[in-house]
PDB file of C-alpha atoms in Angstrom:
ATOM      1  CA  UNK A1196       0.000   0.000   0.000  1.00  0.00           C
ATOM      2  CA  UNK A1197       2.835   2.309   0.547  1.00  0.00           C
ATOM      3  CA  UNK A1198       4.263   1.838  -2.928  1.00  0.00           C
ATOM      4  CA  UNK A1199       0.810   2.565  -4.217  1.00  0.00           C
ATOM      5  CA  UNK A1200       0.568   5.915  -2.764  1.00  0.00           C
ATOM      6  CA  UNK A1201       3.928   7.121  -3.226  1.00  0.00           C
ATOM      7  CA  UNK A1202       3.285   6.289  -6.969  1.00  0.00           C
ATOM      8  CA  UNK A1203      -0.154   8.353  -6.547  1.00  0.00           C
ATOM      9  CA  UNK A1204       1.638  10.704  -4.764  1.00  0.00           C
ATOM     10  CA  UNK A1205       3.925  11.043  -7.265  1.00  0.00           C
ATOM     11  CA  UNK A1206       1.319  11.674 -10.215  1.00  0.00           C
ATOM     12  CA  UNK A1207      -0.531  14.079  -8.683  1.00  0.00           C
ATOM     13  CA  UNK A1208       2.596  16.100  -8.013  1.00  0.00           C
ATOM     14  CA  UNK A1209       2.835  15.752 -11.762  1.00  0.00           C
ATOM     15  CA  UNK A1210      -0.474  16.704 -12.406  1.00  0.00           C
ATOM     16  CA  UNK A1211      -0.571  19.605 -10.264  1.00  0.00           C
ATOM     17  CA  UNK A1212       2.462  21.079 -10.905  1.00  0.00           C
ATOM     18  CA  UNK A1213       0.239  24.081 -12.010  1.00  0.00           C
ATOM     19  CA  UNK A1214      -0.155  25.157  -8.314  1.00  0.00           C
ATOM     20  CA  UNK A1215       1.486  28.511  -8.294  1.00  0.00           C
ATOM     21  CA  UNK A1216      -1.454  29.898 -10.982  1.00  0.00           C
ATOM     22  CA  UNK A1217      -3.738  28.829  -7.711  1.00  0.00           C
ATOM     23  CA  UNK A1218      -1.296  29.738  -4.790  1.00  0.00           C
ATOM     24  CA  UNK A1219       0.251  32.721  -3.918  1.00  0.00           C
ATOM     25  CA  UNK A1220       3.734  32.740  -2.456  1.00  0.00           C
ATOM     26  CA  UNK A1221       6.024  36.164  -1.277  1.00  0.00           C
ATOM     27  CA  UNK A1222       9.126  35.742   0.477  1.00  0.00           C
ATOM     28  CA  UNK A1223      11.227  39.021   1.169  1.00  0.00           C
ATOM     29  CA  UNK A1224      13.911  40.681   2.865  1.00  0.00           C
ATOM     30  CA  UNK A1225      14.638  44.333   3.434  1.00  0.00           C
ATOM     31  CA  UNK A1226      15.829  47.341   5.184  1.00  0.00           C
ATOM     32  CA  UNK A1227      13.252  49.441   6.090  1.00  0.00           C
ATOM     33  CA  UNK A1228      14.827  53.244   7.100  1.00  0.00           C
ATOM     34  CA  UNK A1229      14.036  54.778  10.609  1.00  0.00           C
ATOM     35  CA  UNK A1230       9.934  56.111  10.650  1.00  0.00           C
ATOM     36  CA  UNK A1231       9.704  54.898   7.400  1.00  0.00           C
ATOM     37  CA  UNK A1232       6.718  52.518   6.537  1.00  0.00           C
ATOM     38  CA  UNK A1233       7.350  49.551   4.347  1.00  0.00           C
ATOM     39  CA  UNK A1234       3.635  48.122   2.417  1.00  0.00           C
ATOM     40  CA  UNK A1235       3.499  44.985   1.094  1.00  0.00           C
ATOM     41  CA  UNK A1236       0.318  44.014  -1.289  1.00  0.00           C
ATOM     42  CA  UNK A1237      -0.331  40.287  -2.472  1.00  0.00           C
ATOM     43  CA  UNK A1238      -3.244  38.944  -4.557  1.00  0.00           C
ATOM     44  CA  UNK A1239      -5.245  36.406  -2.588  1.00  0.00           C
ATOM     45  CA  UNK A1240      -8.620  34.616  -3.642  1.00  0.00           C
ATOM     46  CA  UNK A1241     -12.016  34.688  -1.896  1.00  0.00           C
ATOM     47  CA  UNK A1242     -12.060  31.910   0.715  1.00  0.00           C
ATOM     48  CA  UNK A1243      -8.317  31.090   0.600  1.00  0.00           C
ATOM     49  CA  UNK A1244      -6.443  30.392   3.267  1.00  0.00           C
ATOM     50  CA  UNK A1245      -3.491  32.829   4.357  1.00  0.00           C
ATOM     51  CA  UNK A1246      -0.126  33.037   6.300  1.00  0.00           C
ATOM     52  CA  UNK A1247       1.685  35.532   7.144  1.00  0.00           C
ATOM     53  CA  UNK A1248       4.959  35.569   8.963  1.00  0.00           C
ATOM     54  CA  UNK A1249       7.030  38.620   9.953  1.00  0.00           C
ATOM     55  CA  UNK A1250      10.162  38.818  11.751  1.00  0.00           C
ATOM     56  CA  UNK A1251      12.528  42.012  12.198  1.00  0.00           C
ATOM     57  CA  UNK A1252      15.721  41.049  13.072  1.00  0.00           C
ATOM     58  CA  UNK A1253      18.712  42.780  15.802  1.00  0.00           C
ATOM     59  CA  UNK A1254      15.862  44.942  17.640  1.00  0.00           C
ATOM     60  CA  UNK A1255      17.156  47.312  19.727  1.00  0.00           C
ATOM     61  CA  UNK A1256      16.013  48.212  23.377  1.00  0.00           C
ATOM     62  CA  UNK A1257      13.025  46.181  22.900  1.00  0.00           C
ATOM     63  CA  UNK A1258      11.453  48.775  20.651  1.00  0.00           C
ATOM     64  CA  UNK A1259      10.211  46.683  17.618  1.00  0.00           C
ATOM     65  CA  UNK A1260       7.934  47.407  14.518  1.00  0.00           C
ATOM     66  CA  UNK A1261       4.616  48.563  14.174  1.00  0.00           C
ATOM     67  CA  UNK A1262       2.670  46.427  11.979  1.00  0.00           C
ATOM     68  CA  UNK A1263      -0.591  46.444  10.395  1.00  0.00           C
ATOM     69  CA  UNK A1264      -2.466  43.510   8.329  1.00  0.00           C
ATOM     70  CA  UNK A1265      -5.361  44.056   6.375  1.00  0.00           C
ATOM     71  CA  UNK A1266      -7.852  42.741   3.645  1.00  0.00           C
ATOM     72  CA  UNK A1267      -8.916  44.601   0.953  1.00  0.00           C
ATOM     73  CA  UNK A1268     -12.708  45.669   1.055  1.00  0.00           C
ATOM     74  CA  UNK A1269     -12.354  44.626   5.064  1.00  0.00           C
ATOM     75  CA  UNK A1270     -13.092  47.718   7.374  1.00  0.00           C
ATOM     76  CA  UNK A1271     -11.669  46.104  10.179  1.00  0.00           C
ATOM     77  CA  UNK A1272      -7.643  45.087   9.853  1.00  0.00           C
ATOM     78  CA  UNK A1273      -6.991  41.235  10.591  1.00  0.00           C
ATOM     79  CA  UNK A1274      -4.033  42.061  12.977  1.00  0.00           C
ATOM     80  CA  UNK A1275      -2.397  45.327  14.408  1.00  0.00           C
ATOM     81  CA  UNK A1276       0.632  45.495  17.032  1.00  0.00           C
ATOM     82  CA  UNK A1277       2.212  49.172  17.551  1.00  0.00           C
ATOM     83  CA  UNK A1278       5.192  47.077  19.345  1.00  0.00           C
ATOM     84  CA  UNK A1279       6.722  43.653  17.812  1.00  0.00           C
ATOM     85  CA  UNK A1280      10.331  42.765  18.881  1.00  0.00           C
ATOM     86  CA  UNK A1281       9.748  38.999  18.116  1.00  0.00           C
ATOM     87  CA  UNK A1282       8.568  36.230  15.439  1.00  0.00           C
ATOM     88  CA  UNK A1283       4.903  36.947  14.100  1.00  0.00           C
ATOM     89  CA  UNK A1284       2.444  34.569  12.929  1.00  0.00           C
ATOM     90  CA  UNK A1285      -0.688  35.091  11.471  1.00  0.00           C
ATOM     91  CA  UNK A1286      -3.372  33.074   9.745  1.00  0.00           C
ATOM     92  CA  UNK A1287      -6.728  33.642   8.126  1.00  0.00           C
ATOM     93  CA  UNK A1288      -8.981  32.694   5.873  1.00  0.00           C
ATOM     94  CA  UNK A1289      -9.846  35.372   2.863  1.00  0.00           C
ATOM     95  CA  UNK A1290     -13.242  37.158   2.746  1.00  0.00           C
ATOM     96  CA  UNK A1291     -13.050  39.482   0.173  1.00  0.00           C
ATOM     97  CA  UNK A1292     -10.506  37.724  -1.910  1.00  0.00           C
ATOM     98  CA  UNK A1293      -8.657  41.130  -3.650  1.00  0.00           C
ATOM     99  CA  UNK A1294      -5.398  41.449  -1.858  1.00  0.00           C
ATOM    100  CA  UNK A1295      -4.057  41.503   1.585  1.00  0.00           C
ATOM    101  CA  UNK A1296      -1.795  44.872   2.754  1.00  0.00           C
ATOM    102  CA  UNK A1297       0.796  44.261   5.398  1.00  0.00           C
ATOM    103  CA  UNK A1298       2.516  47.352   6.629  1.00  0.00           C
ATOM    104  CA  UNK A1299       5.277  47.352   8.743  1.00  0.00           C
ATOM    105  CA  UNK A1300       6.510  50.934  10.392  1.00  0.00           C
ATOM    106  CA  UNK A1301      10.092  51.063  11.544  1.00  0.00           C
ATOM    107  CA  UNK A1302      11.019  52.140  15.097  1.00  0.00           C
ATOM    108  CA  UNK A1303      13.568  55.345  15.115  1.00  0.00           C
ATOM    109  CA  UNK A1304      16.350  53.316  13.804  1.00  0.00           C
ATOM    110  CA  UNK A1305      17.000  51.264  10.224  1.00  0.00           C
ATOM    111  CA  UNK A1306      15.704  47.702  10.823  1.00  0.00           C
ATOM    112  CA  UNK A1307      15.876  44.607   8.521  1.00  0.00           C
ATOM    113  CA  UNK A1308      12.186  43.019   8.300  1.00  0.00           C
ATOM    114  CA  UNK A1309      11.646  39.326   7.055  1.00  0.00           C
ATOM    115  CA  UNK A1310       7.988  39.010   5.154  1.00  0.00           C
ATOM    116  CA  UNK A1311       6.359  35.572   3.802  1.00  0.00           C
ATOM    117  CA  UNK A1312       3.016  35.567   2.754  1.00  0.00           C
ATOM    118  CA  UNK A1313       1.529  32.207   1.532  1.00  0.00           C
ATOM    119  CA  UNK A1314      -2.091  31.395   0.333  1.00  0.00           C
ATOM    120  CA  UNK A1315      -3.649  28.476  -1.196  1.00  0.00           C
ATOM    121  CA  UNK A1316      -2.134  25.147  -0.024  1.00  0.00           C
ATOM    122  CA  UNK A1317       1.737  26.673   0.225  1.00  0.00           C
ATOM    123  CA  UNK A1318       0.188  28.107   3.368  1.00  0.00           C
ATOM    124  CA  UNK A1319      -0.379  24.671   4.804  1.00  0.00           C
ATOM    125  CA  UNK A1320       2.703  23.428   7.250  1.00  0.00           C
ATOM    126  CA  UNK A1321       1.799  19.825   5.861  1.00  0.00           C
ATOM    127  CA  UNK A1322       4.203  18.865   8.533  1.00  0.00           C
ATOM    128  CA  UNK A1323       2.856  19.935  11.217  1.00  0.00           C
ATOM    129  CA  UNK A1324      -0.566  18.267   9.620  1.00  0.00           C
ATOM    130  CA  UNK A1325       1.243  15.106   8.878  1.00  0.00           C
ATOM    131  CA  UNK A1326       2.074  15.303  12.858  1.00  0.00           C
ATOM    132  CA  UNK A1327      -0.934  15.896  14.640  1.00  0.00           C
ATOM    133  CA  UNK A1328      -3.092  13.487  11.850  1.00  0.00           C
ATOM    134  CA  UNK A1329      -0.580  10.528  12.780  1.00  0.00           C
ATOM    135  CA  UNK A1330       0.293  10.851   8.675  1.00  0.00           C
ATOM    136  CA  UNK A1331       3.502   9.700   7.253  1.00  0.00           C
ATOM    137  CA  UNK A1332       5.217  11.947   4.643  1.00  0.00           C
ATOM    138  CA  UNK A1333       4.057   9.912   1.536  1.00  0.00           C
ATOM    139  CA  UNK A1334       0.003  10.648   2.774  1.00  0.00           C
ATOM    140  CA  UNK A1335       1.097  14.422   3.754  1.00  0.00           C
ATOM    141  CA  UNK A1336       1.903  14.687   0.384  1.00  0.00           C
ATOM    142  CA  UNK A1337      -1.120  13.269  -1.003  1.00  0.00           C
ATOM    143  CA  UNK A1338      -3.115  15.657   1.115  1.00  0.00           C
ATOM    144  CA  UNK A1339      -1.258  18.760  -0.322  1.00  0.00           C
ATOM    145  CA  UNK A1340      -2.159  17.032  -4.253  1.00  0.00           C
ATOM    146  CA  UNK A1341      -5.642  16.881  -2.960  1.00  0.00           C
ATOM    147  CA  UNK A1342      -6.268  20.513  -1.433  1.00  0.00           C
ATOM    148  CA  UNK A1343      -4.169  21.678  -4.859  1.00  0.00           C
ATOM    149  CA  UNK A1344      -6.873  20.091  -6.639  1.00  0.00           C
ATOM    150  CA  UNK A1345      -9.438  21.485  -4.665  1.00  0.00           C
ATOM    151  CA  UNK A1346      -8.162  24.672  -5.008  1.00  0.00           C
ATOM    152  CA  UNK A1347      -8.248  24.081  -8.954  1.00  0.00           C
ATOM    153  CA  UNK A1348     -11.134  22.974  -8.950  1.00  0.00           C
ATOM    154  CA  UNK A1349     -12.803  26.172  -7.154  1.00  0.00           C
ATOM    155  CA  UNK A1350     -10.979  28.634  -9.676  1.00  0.00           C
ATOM    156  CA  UNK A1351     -12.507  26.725 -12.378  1.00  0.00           C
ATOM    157  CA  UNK A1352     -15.844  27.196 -11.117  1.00  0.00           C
ATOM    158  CA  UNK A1353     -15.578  30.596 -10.397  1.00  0.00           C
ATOM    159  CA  UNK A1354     -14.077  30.927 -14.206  1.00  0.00           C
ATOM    160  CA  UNK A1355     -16.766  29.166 -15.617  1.00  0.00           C
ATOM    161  CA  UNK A1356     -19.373  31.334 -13.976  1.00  0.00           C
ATOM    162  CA  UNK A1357     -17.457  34.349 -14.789  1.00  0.00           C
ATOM    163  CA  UNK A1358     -17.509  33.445 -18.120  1.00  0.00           C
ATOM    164  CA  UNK A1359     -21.328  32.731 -17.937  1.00  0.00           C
ATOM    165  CA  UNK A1360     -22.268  36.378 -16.710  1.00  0.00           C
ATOM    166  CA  UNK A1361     -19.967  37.628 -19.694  1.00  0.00           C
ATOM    167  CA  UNK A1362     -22.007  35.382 -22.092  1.00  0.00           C
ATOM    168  CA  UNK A1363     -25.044  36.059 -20.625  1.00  0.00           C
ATOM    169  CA  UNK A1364     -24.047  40.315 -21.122  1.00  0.00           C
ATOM    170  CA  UNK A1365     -22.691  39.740 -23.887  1.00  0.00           C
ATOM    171  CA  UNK A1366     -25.904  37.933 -25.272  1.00  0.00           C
ATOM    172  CA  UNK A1367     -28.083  40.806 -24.126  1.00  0.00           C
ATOM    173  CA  UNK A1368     -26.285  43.096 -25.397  1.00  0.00           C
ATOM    174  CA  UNK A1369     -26.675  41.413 -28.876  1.00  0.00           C
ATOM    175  CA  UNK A1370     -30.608  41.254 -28.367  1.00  0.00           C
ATOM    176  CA  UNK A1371     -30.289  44.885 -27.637  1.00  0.00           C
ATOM    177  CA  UNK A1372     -28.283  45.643 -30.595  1.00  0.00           C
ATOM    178  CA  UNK A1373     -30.612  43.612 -33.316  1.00  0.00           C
ATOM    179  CA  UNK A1374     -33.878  45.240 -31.466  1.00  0.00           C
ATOM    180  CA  UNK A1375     -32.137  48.585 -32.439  1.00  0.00           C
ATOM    181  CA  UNK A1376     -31.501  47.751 -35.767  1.00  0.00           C
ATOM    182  CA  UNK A1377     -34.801  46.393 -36.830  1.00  0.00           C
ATOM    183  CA  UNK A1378     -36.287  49.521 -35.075  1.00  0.00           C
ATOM    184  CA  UNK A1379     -34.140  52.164 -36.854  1.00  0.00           C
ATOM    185  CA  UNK A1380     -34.853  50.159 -40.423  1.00  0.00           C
ATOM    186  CA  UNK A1381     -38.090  50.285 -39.383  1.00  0.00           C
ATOM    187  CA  UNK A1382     -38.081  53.815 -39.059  1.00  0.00           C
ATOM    188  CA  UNK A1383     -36.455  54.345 -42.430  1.00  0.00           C
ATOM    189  CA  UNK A1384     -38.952  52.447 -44.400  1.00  0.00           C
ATOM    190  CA  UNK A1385     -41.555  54.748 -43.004  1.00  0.00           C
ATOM    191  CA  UNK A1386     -39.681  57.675 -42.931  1.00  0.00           C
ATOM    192  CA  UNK A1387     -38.938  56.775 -46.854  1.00  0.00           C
ATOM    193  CA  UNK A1388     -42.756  56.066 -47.584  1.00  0.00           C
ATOM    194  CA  UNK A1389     -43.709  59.304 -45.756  1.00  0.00           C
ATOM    195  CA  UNK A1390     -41.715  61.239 -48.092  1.00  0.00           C
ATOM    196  CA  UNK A1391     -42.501  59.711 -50.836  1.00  0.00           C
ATOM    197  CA  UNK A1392     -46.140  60.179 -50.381  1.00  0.00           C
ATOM    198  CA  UNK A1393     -45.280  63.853 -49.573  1.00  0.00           C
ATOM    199  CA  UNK A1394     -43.806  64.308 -52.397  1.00  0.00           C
ATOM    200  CA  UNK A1395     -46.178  62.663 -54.511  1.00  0.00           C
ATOM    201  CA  UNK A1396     -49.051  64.468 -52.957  1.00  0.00           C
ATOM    202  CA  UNK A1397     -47.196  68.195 -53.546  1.00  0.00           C
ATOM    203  CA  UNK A1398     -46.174  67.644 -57.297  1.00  0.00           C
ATOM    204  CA  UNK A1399     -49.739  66.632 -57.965  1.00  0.00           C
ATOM    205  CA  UNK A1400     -51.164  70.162 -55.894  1.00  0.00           C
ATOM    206  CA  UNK A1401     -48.847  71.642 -58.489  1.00  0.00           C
ATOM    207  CA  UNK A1402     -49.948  70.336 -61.151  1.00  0.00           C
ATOM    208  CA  UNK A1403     -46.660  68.656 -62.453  1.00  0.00           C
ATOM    209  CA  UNK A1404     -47.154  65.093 -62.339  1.00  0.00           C
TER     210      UNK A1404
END
């Protein structure tokens, strides 16, 4: 049975290898100058699970970085600390699925700042999963093929009904147009009789036809 799913295992790696069209990954390092602030945006879909982890490295006096996570759309941020001198770890699940807008604010001195932010199934510590599920590496990989299909599978539905709203517009739009046109031809038909009955009827007053 083991052979059988590292062999699965091993095909749906193959199959999904498309995963970073359906999972967003940012992983940076910089220096970020005294009372400066530093924002970070990343693309992240509706109902996709986040992480983000911060770190600022050689604080001094225990005065750290002010940080600041939000969603786009959200009125409320996810996470706010005016004081962080250690690791941070935050994780979430995306509501309004835009982007997500980390700022980081550097004390009075120049401070390097670590910044990873993961969505989709990168954001998954399969690890840790494979740990706490009793799973041994071979089935923690399997899971992360599955949830990358799953999270294929919910951008092609949301494609496929994006595409039907366009069709459906687009079709509309068509009716629309063709209503227009038979009107307006309409219109010149009668508009073409009308004179030509005007016409008619004022050379004969004159006595020319």
């Amino acid at each position: 049975m083991t052979v059988i799913r590292a062999l699965l295992a091993v095909a749906a790696a193959s199959c999904f290898g498309f995963k970073s069209a359906y999972a967003g990954y940012l992983d940076v390092a910089t220096l970020i100058t005294a009372n400066k602030k530093l924002c970070l945006t990343e693309p992240i879909k509706k109902e996709m699970y986040t992480h983000i982890a911060i770190h600022a490295f050689d604080v001094r006096q225990e005065q750290g970085v002010a940080i600041s996570i939000k969603e786009e759309g959200a009125d409320k941020p996810i996470y706010e600390e005016s004081n962080l001198t250690k690791h941070l770890s935050v994780s979430f699940t995306a509501i309004h699925g835009i982007s997500v807008i980390c700022c980081i604010t550097a004390p009075h001195y120049d401070i390097y700042v670590g910044v990873a932010i993961k969505s989709g199934a990168d954001a998954r510590d399969y690890s840790i999963i494979a740990k706490s599920s009793h799973l041994d590496p071979v089935d923690a990989h399997l899971q992360n093929a599955i949830d990358e299909f799953s999270a294929f599978h919910k951008a092609q539905l949301t494609g496929s009904r994006s595409m039907d709203r366009t069709s459906k517009k687009a079709a509309d739009a068509y009716y629309m147009l063709t209503k227009f046109a038979i009107a307006n031809s309409v219109f010149v038909v009668i508009s073409t009789i009308c004179f030509i009955l005007y016409f008619r009827s004022f050379f004969l007053s004159k006595k020319v036809m």
